[in-house]
GROMACS .gro file of C-alpha atoms in nm:
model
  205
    1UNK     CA    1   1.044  -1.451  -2.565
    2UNK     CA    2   0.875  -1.728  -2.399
    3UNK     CA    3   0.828  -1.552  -2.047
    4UNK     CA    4   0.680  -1.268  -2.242
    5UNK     CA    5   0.432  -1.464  -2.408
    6UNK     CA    6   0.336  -1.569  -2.072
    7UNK     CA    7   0.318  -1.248  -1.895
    8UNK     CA    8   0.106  -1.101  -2.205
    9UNK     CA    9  -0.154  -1.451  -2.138
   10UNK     CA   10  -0.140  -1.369  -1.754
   11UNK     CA   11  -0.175  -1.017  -1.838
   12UNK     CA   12  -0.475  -1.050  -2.062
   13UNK     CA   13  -0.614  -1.305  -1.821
   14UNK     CA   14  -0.641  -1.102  -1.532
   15UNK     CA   15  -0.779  -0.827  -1.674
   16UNK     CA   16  -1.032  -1.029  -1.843
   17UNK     CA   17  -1.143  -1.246  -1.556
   18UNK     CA   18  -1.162  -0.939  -1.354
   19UNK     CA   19  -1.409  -0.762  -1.622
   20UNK     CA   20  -1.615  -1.084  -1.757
   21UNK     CA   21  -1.516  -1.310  -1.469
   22UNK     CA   22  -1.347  -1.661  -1.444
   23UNK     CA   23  -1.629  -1.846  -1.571
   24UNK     CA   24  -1.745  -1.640  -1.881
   25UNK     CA   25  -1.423  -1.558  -2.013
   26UNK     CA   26  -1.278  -1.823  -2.281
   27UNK     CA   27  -0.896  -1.920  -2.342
   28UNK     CA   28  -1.043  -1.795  -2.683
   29UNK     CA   29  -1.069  -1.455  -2.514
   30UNK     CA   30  -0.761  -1.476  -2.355
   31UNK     CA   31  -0.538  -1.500  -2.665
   32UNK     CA   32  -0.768  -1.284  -2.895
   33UNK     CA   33  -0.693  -1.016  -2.568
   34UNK     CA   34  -0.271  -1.121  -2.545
   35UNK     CA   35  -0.222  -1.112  -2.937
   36UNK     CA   36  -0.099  -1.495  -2.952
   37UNK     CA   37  -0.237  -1.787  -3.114
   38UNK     CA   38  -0.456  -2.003  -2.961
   39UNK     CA   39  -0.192  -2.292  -2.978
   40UNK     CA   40   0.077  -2.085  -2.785
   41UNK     CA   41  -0.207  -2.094  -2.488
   42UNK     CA   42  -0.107  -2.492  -2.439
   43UNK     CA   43   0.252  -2.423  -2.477
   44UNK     CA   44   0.267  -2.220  -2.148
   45UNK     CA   45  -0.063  -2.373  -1.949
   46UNK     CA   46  -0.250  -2.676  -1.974
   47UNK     CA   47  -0.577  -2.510  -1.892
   48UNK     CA   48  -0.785  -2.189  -1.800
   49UNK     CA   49  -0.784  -2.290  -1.434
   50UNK     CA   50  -0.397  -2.362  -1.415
   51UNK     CA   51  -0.377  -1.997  -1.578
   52UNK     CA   52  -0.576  -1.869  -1.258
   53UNK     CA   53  -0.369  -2.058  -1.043
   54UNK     CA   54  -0.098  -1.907  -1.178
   55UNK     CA   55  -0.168  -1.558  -1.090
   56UNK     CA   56  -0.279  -1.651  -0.800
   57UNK     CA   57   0.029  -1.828  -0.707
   58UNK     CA   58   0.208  -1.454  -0.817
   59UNK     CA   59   0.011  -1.226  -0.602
   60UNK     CA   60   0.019  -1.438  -0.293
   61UNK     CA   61   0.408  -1.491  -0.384
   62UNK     CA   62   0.438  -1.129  -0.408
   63UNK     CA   63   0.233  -1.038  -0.130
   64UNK     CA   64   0.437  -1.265   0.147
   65UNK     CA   65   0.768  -1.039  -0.002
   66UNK     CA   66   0.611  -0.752   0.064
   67UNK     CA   67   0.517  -0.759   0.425
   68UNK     CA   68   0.699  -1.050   0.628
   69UNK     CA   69   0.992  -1.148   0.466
   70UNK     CA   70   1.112  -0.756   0.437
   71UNK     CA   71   1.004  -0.738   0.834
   72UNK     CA   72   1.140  -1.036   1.075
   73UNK     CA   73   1.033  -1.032   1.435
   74UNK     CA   74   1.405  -1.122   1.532
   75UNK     CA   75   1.506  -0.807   1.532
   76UNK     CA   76   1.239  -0.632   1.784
   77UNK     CA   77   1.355  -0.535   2.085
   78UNK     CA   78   1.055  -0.315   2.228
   79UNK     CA   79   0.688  -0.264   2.212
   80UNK     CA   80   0.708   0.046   2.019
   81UNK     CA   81   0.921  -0.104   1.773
   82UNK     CA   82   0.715  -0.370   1.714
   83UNK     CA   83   0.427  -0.124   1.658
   84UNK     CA   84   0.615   0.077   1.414
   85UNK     CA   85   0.659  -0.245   1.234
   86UNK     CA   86   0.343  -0.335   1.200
   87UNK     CA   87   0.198  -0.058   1.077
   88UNK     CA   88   0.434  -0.053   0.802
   89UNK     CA   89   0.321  -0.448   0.702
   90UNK     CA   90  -0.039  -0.297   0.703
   91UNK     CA   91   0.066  -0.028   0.506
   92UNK     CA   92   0.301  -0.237   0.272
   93UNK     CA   93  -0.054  -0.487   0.221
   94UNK     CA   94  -0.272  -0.198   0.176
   95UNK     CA   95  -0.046  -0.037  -0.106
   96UNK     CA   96   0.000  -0.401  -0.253
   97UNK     CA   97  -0.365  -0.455  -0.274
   98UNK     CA   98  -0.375  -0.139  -0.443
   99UNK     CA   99  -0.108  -0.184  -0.687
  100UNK     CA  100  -0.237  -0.504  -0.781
  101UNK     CA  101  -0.606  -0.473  -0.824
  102UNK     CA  102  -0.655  -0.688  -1.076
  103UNK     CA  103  -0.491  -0.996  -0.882
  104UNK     CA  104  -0.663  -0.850  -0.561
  105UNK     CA  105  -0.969  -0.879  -0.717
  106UNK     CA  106  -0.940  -1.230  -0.860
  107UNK     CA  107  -0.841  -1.347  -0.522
  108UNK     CA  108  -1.134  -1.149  -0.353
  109UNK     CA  109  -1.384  -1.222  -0.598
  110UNK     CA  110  -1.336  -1.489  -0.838
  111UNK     CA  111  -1.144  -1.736  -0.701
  112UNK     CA  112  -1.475  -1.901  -0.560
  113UNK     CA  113  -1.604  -1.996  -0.904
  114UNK     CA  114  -1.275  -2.250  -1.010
  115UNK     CA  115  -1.332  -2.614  -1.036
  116UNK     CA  116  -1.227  -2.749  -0.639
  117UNK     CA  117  -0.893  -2.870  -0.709
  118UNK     CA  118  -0.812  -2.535  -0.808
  119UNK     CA  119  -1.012  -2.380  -0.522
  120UNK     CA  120  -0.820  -2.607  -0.272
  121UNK     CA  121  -0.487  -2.455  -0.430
  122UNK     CA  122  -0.611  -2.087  -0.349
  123UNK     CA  123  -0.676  -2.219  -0.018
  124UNK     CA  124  -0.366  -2.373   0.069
  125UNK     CA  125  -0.189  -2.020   0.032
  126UNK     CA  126  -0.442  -1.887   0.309
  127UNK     CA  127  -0.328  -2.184   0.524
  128UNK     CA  128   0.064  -2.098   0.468
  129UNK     CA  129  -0.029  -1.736   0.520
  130UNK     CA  130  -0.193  -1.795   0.861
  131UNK     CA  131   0.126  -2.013   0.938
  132UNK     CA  132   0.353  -1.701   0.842
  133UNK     CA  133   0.201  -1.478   1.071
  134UNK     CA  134   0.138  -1.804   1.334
  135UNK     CA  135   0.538  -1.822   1.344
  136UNK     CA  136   0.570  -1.428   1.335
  137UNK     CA  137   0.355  -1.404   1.661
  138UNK     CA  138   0.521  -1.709   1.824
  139UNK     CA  139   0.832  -1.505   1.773
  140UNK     CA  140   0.733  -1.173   1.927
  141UNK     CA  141   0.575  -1.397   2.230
  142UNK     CA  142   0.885  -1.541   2.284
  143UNK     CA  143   0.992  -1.204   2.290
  144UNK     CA  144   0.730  -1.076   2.527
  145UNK     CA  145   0.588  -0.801   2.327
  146UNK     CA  146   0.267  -0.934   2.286
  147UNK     CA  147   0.036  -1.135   2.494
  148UNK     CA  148   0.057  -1.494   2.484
  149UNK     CA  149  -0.301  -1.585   2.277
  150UNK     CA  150  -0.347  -1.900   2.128
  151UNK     CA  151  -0.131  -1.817   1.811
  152UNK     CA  152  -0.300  -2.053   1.530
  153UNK     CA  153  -0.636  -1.873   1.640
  154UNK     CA  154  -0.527  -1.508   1.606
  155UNK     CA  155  -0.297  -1.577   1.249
  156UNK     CA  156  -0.628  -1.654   1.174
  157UNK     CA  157  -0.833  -1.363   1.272
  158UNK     CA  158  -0.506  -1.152   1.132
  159UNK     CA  159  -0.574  -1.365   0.772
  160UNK     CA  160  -0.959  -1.224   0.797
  161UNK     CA  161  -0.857  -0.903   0.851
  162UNK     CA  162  -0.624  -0.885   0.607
  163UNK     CA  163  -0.859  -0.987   0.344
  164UNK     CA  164  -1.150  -0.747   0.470
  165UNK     CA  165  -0.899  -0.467   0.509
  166UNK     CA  166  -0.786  -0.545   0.147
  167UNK     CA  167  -1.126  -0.544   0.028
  168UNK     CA  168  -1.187  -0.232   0.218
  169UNK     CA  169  -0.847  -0.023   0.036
  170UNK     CA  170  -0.943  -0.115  -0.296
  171UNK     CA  171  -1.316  -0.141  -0.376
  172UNK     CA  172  -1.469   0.054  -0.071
  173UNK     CA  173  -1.241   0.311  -0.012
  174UNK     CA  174  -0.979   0.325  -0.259
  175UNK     CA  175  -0.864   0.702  -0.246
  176UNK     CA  176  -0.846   0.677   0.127
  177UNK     CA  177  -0.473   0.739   0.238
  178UNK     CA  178  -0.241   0.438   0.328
  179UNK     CA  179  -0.083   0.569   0.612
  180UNK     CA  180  -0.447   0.673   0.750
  181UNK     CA  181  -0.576   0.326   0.652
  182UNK     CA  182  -0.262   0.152   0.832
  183UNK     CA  183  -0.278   0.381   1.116
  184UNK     CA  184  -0.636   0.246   1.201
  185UNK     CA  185  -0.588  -0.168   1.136
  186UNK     CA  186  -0.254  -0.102   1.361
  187UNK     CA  187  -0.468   0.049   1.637
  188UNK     CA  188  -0.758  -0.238   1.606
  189UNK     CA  189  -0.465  -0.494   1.589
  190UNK     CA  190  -0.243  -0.394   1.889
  191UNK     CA  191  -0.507  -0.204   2.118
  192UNK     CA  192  -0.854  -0.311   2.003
  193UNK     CA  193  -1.193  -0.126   2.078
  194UNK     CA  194  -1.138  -0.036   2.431
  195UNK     CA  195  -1.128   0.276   2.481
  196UNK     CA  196  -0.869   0.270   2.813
  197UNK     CA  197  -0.949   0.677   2.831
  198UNK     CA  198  -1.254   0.584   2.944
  199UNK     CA  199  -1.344   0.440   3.311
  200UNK     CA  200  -1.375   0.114   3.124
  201UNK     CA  201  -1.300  -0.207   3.317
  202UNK     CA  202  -1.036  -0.463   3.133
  203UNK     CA  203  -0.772  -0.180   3.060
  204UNK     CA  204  -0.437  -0.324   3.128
  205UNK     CA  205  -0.303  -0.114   3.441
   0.00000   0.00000   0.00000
């Protein structure tokens, strides 16, 4: 009974920080929304902002299952395996995103406007995200399927595109096909913009 109460809270939560945002919506919304009392709020969080952290804490929980922890680097052997691999993590993120709009767009969008202890908690998961993929890619170096870049620097760049591509599947273009979507951000990953058709200097011979 008690985890249900707190999935109907979290439930009503993100759908009504995602319509009013963080900032205008009231724990007195929240409960009116989840069909509790306003004292069963403090029995499960001690705030609105722990609330936030909370689903935030769930999607980023969720999202990490989803893509690395189902796909290891260990067990790539070749260059095209490693490519088929990746495109499924950008196509397991994309549908993710997708599934979970509401979290997505609480993340995306809202997560700005919490008070900074909160918004320092949001940003530690971006740090242990960009040292998931940091380890992933020292991995597959080790390996010698990919060249060896400066690996903090491009987890990075991979956690900005990752968000951006995010944004991309669900607000901009969210009837856009997955595989198409994860076809293209496994191209821009692995190959880039060259075009090595072309009589383009910098083209690995």
């Amino acid at each position: 009974m008690t985890d249900d109460i707190a999935r109907k809270l979290k439930a009503a939560a993100a759908e009504l920080f995602t319509q009013q945002g963080f900032t205008a919506t009231r724990v007195a919304d929240i409960v009116a929304n989840a069909g509790v009392a306003q004292g069963t709020f403090y029995l499960h969080f001690e705030n609105k902002p722990s609330l936030f952290v909370a689903l935030i804490d769930e999607f980023f929980a969720g999202l990490i299952e989803e893509t690395l922890a189902r796909h290891p680097a260990k067990r790539l052997q070749t260059g095209e395996q490693l490519a088929a691999e990746v495109e499924e993590i950008w196509a397991a993120i994309i549908r993710y995103g997708r599934k979970h709009a509401l979290l997505t767009t609480l993340v995306l969008r809202e997560a700005h406007a919490l008070p900074p202890e909160q918004r320092d908690h949001v940003n530690r998961h971006f740090e242990q995200g960009a040292d998931a993929l940091a380890q992933y890619l020292e991995e597959v170096q080790q390996l010698g399927l990919v060249k060896n870049l400066p690996v903090r620097l491009i987890a990075w760049l991979l956690v900005g595109m990752i968000e951006r591509a995010m944004h991309y599947a669900v607000f901009v273009a969210p009837n856009a096909p997955s595989v198409s979507l994860a076809g293209h951000c496994t191209e821009f990953e692995l190959r880039g913009l060259l075009n090595c058709g072309a009589a383009v200097s910098g083209c690995p011979s």
